[in-house]
Short mmCIF file of C-alpha atoms and ligand atoms in Angstrom, two decimals:
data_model
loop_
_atom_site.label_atom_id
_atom_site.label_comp_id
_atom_site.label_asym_id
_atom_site.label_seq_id
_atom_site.Cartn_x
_atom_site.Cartn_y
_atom_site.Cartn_z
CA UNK A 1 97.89 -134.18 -18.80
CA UNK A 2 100.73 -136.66 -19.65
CA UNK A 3 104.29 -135.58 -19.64
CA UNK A 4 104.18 -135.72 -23.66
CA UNK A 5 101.22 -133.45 -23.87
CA UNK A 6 102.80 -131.46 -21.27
CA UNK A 7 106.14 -130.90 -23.12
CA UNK A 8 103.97 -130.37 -26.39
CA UNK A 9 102.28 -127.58 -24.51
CA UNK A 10 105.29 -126.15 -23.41
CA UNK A 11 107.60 -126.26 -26.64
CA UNK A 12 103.83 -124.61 -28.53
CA UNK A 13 103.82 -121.88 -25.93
CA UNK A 14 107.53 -120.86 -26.25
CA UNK A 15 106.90 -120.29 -30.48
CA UNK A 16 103.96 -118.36 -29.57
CA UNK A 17 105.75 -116.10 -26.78
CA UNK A 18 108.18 -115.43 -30.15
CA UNK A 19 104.93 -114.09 -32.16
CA UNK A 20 104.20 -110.79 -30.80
CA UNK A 21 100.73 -110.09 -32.79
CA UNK A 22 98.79 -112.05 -35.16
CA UNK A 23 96.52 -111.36 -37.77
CA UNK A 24 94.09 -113.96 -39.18
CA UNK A 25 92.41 -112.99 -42.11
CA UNK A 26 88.86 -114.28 -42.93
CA UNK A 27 86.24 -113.92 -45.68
CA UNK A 28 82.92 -115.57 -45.59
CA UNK A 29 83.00 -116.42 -49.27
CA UNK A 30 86.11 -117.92 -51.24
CA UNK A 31 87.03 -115.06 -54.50
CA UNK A 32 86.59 -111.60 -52.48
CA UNK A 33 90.21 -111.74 -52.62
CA UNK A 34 91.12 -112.58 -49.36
CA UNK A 35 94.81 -114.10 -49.91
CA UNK A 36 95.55 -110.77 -52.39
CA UNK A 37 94.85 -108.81 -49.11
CA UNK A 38 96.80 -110.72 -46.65
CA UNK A 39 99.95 -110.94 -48.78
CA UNK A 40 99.73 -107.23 -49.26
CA UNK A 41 99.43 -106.63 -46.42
CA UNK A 42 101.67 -108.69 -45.01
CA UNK A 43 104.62 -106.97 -47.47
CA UNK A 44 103.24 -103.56 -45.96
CA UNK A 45 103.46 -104.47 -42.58
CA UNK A 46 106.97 -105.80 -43.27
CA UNK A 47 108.09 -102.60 -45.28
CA UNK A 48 107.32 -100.64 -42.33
CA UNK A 49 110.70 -102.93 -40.93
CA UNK A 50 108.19 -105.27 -39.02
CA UNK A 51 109.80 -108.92 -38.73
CA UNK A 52 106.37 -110.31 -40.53
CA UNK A 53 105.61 -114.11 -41.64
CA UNK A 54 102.75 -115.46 -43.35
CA UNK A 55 101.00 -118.69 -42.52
CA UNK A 56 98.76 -120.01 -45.08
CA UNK A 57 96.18 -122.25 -43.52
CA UNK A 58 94.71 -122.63 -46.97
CA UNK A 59 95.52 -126.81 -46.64
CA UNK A 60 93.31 -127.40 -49.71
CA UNK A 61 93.80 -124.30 -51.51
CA UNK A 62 96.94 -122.90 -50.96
CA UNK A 63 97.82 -119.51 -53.00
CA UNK A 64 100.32 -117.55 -51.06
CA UNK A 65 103.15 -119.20 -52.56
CA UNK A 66 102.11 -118.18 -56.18
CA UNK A 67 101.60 -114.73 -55.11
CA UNK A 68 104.72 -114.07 -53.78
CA UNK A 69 106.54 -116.00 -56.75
CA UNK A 70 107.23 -118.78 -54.98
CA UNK A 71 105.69 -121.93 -57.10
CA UNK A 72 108.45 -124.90 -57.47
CA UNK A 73 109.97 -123.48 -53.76
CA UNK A 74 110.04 -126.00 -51.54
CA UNK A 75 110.37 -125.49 -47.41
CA UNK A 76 113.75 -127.34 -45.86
CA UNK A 77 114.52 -128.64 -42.70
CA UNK A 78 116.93 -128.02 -40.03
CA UNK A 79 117.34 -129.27 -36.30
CA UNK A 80 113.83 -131.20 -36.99
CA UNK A 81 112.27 -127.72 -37.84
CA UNK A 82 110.67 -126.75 -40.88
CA UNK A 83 112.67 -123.48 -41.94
CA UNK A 84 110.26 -121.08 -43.59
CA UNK A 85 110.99 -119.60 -47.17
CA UNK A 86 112.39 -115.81 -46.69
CA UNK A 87 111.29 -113.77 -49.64
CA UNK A 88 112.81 -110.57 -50.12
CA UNK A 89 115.02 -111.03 -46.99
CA UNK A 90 112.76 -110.18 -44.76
CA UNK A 91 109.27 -111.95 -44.89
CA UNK A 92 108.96 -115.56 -44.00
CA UNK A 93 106.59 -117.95 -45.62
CA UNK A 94 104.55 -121.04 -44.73
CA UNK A 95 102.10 -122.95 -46.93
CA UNK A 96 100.89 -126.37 -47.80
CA UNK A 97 102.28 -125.55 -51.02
CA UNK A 98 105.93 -125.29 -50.18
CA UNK A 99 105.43 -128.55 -48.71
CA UNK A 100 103.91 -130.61 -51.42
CA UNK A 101 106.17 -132.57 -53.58
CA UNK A 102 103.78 -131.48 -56.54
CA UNK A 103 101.15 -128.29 -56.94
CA UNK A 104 98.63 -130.83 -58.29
CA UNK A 105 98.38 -132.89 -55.57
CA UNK A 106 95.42 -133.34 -52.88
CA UNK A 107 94.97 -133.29 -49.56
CA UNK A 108 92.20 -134.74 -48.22
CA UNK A 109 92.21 -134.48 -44.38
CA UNK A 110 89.17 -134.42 -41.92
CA UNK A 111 88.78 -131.78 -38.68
CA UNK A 112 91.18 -133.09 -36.12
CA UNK A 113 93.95 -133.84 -39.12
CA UNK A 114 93.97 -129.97 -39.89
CA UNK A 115 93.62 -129.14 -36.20
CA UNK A 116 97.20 -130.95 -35.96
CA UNK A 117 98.65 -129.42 -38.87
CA UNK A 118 97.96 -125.63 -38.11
CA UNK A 119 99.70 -126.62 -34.63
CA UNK A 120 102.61 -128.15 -36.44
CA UNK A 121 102.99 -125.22 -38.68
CA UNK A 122 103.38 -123.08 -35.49
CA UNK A 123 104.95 -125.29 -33.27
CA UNK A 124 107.37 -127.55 -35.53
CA UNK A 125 108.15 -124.04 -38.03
CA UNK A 126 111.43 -122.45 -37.29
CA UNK A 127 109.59 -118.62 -37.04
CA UNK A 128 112.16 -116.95 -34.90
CA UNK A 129 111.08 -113.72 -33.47
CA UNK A 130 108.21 -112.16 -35.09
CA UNK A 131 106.89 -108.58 -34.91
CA UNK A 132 103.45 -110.02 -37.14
CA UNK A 133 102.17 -113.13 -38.23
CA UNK A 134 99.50 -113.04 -40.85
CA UNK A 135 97.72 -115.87 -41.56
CA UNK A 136 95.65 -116.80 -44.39
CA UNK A 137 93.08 -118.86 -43.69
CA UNK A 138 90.10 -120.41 -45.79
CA UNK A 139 87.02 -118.95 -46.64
CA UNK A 140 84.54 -119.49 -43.85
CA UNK A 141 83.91 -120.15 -40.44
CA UNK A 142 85.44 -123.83 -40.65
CA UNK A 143 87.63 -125.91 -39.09
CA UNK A 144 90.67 -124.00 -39.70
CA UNK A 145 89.51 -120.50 -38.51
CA UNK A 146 88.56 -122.10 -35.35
CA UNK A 147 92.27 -124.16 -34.47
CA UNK A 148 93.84 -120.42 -35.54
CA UNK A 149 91.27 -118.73 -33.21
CA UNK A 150 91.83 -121.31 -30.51
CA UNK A 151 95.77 -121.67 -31.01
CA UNK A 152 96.74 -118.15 -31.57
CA UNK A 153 94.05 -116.45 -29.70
CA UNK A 154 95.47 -114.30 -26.91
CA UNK A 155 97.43 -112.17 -29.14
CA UNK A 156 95.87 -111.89 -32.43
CA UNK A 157 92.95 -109.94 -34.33
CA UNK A 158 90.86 -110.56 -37.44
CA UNK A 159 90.84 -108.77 -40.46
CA UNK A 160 87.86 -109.33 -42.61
CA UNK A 161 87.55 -109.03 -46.02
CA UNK A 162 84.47 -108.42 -48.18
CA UNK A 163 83.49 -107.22 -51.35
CA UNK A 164 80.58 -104.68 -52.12
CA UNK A 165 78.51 -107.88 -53.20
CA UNK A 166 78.96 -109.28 -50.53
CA UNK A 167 78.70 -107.17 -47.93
CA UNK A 168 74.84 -107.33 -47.76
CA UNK A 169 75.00 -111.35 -47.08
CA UNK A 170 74.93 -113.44 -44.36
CA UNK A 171 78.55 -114.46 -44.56
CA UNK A 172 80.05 -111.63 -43.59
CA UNK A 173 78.03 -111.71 -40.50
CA UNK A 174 78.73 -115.48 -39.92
CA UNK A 175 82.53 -114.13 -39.82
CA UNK A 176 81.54 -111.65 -37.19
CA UNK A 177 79.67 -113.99 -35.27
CA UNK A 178 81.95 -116.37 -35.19
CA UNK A 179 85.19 -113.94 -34.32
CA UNK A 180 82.57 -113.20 -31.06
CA UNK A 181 81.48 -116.27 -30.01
CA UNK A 182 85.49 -117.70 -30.01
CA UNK A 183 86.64 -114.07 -28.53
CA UNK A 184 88.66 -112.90 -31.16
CA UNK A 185 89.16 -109.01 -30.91
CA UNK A 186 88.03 -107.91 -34.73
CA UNK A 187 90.60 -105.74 -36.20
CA UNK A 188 88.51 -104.22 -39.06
CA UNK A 189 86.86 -104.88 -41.94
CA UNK A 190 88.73 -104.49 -45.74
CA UNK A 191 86.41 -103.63 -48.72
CA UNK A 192 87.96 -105.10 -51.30
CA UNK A 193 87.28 -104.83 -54.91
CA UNK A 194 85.58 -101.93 -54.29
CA UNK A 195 85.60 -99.30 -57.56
CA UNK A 196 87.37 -100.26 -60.28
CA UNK A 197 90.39 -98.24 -61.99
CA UNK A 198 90.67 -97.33 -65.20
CA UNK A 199 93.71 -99.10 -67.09
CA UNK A 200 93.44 -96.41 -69.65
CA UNK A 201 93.33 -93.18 -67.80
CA UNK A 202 93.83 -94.45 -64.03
CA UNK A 203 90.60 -92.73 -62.63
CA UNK A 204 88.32 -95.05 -60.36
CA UNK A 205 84.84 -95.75 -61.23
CA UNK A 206 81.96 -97.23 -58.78
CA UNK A 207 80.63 -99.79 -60.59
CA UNK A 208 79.22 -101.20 -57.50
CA UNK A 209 77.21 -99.17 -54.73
CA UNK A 210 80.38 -98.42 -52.43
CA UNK A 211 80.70 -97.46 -48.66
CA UNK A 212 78.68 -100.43 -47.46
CA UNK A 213 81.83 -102.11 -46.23
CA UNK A 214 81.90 -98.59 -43.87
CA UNK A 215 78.01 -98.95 -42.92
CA UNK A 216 78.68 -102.53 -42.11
CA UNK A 217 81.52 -101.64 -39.75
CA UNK A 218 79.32 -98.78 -37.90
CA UNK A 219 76.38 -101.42 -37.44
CA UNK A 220 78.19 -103.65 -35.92
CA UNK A 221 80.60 -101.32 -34.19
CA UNK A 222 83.94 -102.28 -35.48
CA UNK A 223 86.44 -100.83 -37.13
CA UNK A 224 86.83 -100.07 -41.05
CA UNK A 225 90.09 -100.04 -42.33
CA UNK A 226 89.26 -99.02 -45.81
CA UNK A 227 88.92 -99.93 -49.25
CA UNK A 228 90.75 -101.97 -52.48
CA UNK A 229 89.79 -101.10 -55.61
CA UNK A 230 89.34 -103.51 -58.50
CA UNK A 231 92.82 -102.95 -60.27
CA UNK A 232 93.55 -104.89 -63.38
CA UNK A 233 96.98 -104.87 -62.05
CA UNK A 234 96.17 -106.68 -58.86
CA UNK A 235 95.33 -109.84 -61.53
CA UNK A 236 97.93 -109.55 -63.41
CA UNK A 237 100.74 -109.22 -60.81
CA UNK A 238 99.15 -112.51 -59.53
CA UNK A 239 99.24 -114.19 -62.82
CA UNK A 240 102.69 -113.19 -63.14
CA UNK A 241 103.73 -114.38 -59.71
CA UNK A 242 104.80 -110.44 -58.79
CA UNK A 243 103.89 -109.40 -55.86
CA UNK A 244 102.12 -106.25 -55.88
CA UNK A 245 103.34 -103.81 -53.15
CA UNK A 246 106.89 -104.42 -54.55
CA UNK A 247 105.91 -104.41 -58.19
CA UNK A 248 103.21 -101.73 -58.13
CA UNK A 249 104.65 -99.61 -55.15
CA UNK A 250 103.93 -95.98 -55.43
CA UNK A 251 100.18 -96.65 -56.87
CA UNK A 252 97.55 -95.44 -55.73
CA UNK A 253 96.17 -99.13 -55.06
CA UNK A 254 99.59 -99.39 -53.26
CA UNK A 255 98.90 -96.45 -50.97
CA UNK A 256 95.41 -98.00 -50.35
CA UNK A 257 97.18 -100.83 -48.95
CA UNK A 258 99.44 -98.78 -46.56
CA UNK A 259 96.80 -97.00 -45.54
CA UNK A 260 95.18 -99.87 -44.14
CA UNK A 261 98.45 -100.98 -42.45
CA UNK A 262 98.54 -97.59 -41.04
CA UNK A 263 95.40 -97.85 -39.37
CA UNK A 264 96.19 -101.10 -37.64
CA UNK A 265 97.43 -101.95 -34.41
CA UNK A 266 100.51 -104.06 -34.14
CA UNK A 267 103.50 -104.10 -31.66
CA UNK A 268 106.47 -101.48 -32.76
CA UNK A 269 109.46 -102.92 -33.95
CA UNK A 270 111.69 -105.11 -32.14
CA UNK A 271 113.69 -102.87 -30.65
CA UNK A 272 115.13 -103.79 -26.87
CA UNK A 273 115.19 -100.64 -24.24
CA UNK A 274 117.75 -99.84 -22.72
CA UNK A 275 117.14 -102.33 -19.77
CA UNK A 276 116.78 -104.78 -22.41
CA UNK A 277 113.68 -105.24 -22.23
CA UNK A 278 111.23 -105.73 -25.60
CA UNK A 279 109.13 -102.28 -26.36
CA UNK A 280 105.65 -102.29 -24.96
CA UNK A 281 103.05 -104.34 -27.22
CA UNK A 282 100.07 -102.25 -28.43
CA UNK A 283 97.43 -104.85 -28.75
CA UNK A 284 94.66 -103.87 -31.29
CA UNK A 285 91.79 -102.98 -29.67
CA UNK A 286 88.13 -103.57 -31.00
CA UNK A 287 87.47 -100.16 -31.42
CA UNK A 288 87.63 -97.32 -34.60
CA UNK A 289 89.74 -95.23 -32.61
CA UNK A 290 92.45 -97.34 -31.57
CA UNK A 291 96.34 -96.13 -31.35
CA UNK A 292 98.04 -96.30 -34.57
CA UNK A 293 101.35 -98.23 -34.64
CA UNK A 294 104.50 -96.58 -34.90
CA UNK A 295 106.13 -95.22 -38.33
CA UNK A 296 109.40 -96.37 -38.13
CA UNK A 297 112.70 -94.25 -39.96
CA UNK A 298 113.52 -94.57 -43.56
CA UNK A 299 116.39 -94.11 -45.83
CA UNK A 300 115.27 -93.10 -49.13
CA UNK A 301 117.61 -92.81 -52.22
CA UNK A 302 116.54 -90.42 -55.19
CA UNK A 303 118.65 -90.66 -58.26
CA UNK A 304 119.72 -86.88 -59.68
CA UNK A 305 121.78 -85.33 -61.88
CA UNK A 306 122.73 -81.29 -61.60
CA UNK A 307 120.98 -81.90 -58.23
CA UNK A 308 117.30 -82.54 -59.57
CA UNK A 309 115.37 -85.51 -59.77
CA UNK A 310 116.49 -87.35 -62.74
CA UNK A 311 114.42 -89.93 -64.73
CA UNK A 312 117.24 -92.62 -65.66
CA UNK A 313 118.12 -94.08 -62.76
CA UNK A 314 120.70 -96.43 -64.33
CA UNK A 315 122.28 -93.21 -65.48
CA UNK A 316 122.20 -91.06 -62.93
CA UNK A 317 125.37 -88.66 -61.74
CA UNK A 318 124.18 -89.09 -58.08
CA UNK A 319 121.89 -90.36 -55.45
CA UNK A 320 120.69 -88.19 -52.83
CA UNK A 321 120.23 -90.17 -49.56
CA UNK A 322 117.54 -88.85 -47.48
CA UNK A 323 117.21 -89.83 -43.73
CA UNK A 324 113.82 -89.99 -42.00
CA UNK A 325 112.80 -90.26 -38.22
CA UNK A 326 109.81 -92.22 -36.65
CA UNK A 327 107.80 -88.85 -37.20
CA UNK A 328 108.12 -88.73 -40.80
CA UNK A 329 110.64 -85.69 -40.36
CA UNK A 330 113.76 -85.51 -42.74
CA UNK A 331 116.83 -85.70 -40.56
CA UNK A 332 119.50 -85.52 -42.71
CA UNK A 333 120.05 -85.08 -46.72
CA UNK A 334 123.65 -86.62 -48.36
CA UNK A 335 124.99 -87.02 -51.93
CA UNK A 336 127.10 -90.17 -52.84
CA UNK A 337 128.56 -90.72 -56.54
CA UNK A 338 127.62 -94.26 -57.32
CA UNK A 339 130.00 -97.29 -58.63
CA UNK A 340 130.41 -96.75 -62.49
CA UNK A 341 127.15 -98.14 -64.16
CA UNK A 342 127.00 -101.68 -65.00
CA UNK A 343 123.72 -103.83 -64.95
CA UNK A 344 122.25 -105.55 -61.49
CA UNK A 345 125.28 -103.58 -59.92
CA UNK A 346 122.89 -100.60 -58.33
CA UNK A 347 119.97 -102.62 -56.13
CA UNK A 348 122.85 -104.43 -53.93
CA UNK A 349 124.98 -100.93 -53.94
CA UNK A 350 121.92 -99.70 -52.57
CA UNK A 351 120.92 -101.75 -50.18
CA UNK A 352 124.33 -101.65 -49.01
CA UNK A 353 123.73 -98.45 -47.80
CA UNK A 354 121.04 -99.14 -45.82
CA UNK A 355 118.13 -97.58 -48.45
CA UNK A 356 115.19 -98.74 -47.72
CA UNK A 357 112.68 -96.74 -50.22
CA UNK A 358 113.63 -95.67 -53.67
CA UNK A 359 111.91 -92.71 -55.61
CA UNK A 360 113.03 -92.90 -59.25
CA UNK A 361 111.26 -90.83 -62.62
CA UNK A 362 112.00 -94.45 -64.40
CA UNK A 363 113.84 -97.97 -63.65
CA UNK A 364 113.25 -100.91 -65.63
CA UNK A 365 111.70 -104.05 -64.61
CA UNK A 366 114.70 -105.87 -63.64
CA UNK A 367 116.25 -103.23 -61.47
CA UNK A 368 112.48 -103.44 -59.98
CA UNK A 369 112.74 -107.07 -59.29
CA UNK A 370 116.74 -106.63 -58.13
CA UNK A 371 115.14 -104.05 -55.19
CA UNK A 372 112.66 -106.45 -54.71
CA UNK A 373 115.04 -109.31 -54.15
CA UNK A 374 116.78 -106.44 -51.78
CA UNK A 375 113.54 -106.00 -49.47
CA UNK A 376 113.42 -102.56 -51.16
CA UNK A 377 110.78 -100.58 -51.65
CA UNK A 378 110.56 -98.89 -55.66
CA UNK A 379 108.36 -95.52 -56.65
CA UNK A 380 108.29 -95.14 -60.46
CA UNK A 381 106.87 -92.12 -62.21
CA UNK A 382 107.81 -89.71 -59.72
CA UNK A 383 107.52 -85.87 -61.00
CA UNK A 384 109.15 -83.05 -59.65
CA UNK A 385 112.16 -81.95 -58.97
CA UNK A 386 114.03 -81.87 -55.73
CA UNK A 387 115.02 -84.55 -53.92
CA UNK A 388 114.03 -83.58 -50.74
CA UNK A 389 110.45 -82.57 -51.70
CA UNK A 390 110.16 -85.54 -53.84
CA UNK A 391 110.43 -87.30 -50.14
CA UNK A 392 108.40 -85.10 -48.00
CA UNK A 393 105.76 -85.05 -50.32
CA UNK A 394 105.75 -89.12 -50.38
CA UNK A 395 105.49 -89.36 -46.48
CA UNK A 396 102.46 -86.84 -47.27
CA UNK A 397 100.89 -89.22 -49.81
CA UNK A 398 100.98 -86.40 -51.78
CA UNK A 399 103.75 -87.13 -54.46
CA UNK A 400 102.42 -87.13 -58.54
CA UNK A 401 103.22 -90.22 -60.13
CA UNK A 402 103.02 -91.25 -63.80
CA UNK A 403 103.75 -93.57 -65.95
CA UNK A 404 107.46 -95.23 -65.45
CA UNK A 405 109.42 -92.94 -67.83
CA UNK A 406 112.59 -95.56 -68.26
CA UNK A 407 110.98 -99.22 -68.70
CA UNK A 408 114.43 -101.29 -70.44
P1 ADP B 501 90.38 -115.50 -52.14
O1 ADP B 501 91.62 -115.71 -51.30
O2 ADP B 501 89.33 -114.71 -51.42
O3 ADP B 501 89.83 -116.75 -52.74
P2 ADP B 501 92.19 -114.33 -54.09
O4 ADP B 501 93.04 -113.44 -53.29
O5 ADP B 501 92.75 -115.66 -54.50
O6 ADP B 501 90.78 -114.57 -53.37
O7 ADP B 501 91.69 -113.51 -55.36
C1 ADP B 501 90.82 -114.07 -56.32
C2 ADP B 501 91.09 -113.41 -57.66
O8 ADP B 501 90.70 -112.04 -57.59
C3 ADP B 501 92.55 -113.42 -58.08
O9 ADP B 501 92.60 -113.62 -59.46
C4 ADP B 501 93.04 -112.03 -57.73
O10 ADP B 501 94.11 -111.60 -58.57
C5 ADP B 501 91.80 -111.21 -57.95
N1 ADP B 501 91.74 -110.00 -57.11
C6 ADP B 501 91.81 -109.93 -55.77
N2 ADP B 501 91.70 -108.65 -55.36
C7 ADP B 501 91.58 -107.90 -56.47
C8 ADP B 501 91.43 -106.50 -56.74
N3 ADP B 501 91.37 -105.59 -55.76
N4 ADP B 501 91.36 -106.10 -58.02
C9 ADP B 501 91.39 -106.99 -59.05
N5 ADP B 501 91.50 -108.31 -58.86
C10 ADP B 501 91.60 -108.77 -57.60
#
C-alpha cells in the first residue's frame, strides 16, 4: 500500500472509530417508503438523547433533505471538512442534496465514482462523535449498499423495509441475501405502510393482508421490529417539509415509530465512566431477542393552571417540571411560574430549562415548530388531569390523545 493510501486508510478509520453504531437502511424496491423510515427513525433514535446523523447515499435521488425541511440548505466547509447541517440542534445531516448548487441537477456517476463518494462523505464529513449513524441508501442491492456494507461494516446493522405488497417478492429476499453474503448482521425488518388510518375517525383499517412482514422475519429467522401504517399524515408532513416525529409526536403512528427504536440495539449514550472510559457498546445482534438499548432520563414540562393539566399552553399559570430516570421512574415533580406571555418567548424558556418532552391539551403550530427548532419533543391533545399521571401514563404508552384543542 503506498503511503497516500496508507494515510487515507488511517484518517477513514479514525471517523469510523467516532461512529459507534450504524444503521443502513435498505428496501428492495424504490416507494415502500424507505427514506420516511430512516428519517423517523433517525429523529427517534436522537430524541432518546442519542448523538444521531443521517447519511443519505441516495446520489441520484436524494430526499432526506426535503424531509427534514431542509431544501435550499446548503452544507459548508471548515478546516477542508464538509460540516454537516444540524437540524433541531441535535441531528446532523448529509446528502447529495445539500451539496448541489441546484435540486434539478444530475448526477450521473458510474460504480467506482459512488464507491469514492460514500467514502468521502464519511471520511472528508466533519461527524464528530456519534452515538448512530443512519444511512439512507438506494433501493436495491447496488453499488451503494455494497461500499456502505464494505465501508461501515464492522459496526453496523440493516434495517429493512417492506411493504405488505411486497413482502411476497423476490426483492425483499435479494436484500436478505445480499446483507448475508457481505456479512452484515440484519437488524430487523419494518413493515411499512401496513393498515391504513382513518383521517376521519383515526381507527386503522387492513386494507392489505397484514403480518406477512412478521412471517417473513420468522422464515428467515430475523428479527421484526414492527409495523407503519399508511397515515395520510406521513404524506403530507413530507409535502410540507415537516418532519413527522416532531410534527406528529404523540400519534399513534409516532409511537409506532418509537416502538421500533425501542426494540433496536444501539450503544447507550455517550456518557464517559468514571475512569473515563466510553460505556460498553451493545452491538445488535441478529437475533429477536436481543438486549434493548437503554431509556435514557427525561424532563418533561406540562403546562397547568390551579394545578391541573391545562389546554392553553400559551396561557398557562404554571409548568410542572417532571424529572425521569433511565427506568422510566418519576424522580422529582417542580412548579416554575413562567416569563409573562409573549409570542416565540416559551420554546427557548423551555429549553432553557433543560425540558426535553412537552405534554400540552393544545399549542399552535408555531410554538410546535419553535420546540422543534429546540430539539424538543411536543404531545398535543393530551386528556386528563394531573401532571404527574399525564407523564407516567406517556412512559406507559398509555396516555389519551385527541385532537390539538389550541391550534392559533
Ligand atoms: P422510498 O425512500 O422507499 O422511495 P419514500 O420514503 O420517499 O420512499 O416514500 C414514498 C412516498 O410514500 C412519499 O410520498 C411518502 O410520504 C409516502 N409514505 C411513506 N411511508 C408512508 C406511510 N407509512 N403512510 C403514508 N405515506 C407514506
Amino acid at each position: 500500500m503506498s503511503n497516500e493510501k496508507l494515510t487515507d486508510e488511517i484518517a477513514l478509520q479514525k471517523k469510523l472509530d467516532r461512529i459507534k453504531h450504524t444503521f443502513i437502511i435498505l428496501s428492495g424496491k424504490g416507494g415502500v417508503g424507505k427514506s420516511t423510515v430512516a428519517v423517523n427513525l433517525a429523529l427517534s433514535l436522537s430524541l432518546k438523547g442519542l448523538r444521531t446523523g443521517i447519511l443519505d447515499v441516495d446520489i441520484h435521488g436524494p430526499s432526506v433533505p426535503k424531509l427534514l425541511g431542509l431544501m435550499g440548505t446548503r452544507a459548508g466547509v471548515a478546516n477542508e471538512e464538509i460540516v454537516p447541517i444540524e437540524v433541531f440542534g441535535q441531528i446532523k445531516v448529509i446528502s447529495m442534496g445539500l451539496l448541489l448548487a441546484g435540486n434539478e441537477q444530475a448526477v450521473i456517476w458510474r460504480g467506482p465514482m459512488k464507491a469514492n463518494v460514500i467514502r468521502e462523505f464519511i471520511q472528508h464529513v466533519a461527524w464528530g462523535d456519534l452515538d448512530c449513524l443512519v444511512v439512507d441508501c438506494p433501493p436495491g442491492t447496488g453499488d451503494e449498499p455494497l461500499s456502505v456494507a464494505q465501508l461501515l461494516g464492522a459496526r453496523s446493522s440493516a434495517i429493512i423495509v417492506t411493504t405488505p405488497q411486497q413482502i411476497a417478492t423476490i426483492d425483499v429476499e435479494k436484500c436478505i441475501t445480499f446483507c448475508r453474503q457481505v456479512g452484515l448482521p440484519i437488524a430487523g425488518i419494518v413493515e411499512n405502510m401496513s393498515g391504513y388510518v382513518c383521517p376521519h375517525c383515526g381507527k386503522e383499517v387492513n386494507i392489505f393482508s397484514s403480518g406477512g412482514g412478521e412471517k417473513l422475519a420468522k422464515d428467515y429467522g430475523i428479527p421484526f421490529l414492527g409495523s407503519i401504517p399508511l397515515d395520510p399524515d406521513i404524506v403530507k408532513s413530507g409535502d410540507e417539509e415537516k418532519p413527522y416525529m416532531y410534527f406528529y409526536a404523540g400519534t399513534k403512528t409516532a409511537q409506532r415509530f418509537e416502538e421500533i427504536v425501542n426494540k433496536l440495539t444501539y450503544p447507550e449514550k455517550h456518557e464517559p465512566d468514571a475512569a473515563g472510559k466510553d460505556a460498553e457498546s451493545k452491538l445488535p445482534v441478529d437475533s429477536p431477542s436481543g438486549d434493548k438499548g437503554k431509556e435514557v432520563s427525561m424532563k418533561f414540562a406540562v403546562p397547568t393552571n390551579q394545578g391541573k393539566l391545562c389546554a392553553h399552553f400559551g396561557h398557562c399559570e404554571a409548568f410542572a417540571l417532571i424529572d425521569t430516570d433511565g427506568e422510566g421512574r418519576i424522580v422529582n415533580e417542580a412548579y416554575v411560574t413562567p416569563p409573562p406571555h409573549e409570542p416565540g418567548l416559551l420554546p427557548p424558556w423551555l429549553s432553557q430549562q433543560g425540558v426535553n418532552c412537552i405534554i400540552a391539551g393544545g399549542m399552535g403550530s408555531r410554538a410546535q415548530q419553535l420546540f422543534a427548532e429546540q430539539g424538543v419533543r411536543v404531545v398535543t391533545g393530551a386528556q386528563g388531569e394531573d401532571p404527574r399521571e399525564v407523564v407516567e401514563q406517556y412512559l406507559k404508552g398509555t396516555l389519551q390523545t385527541g385532537a390539538n384543542t389550541c391550534d392559533h
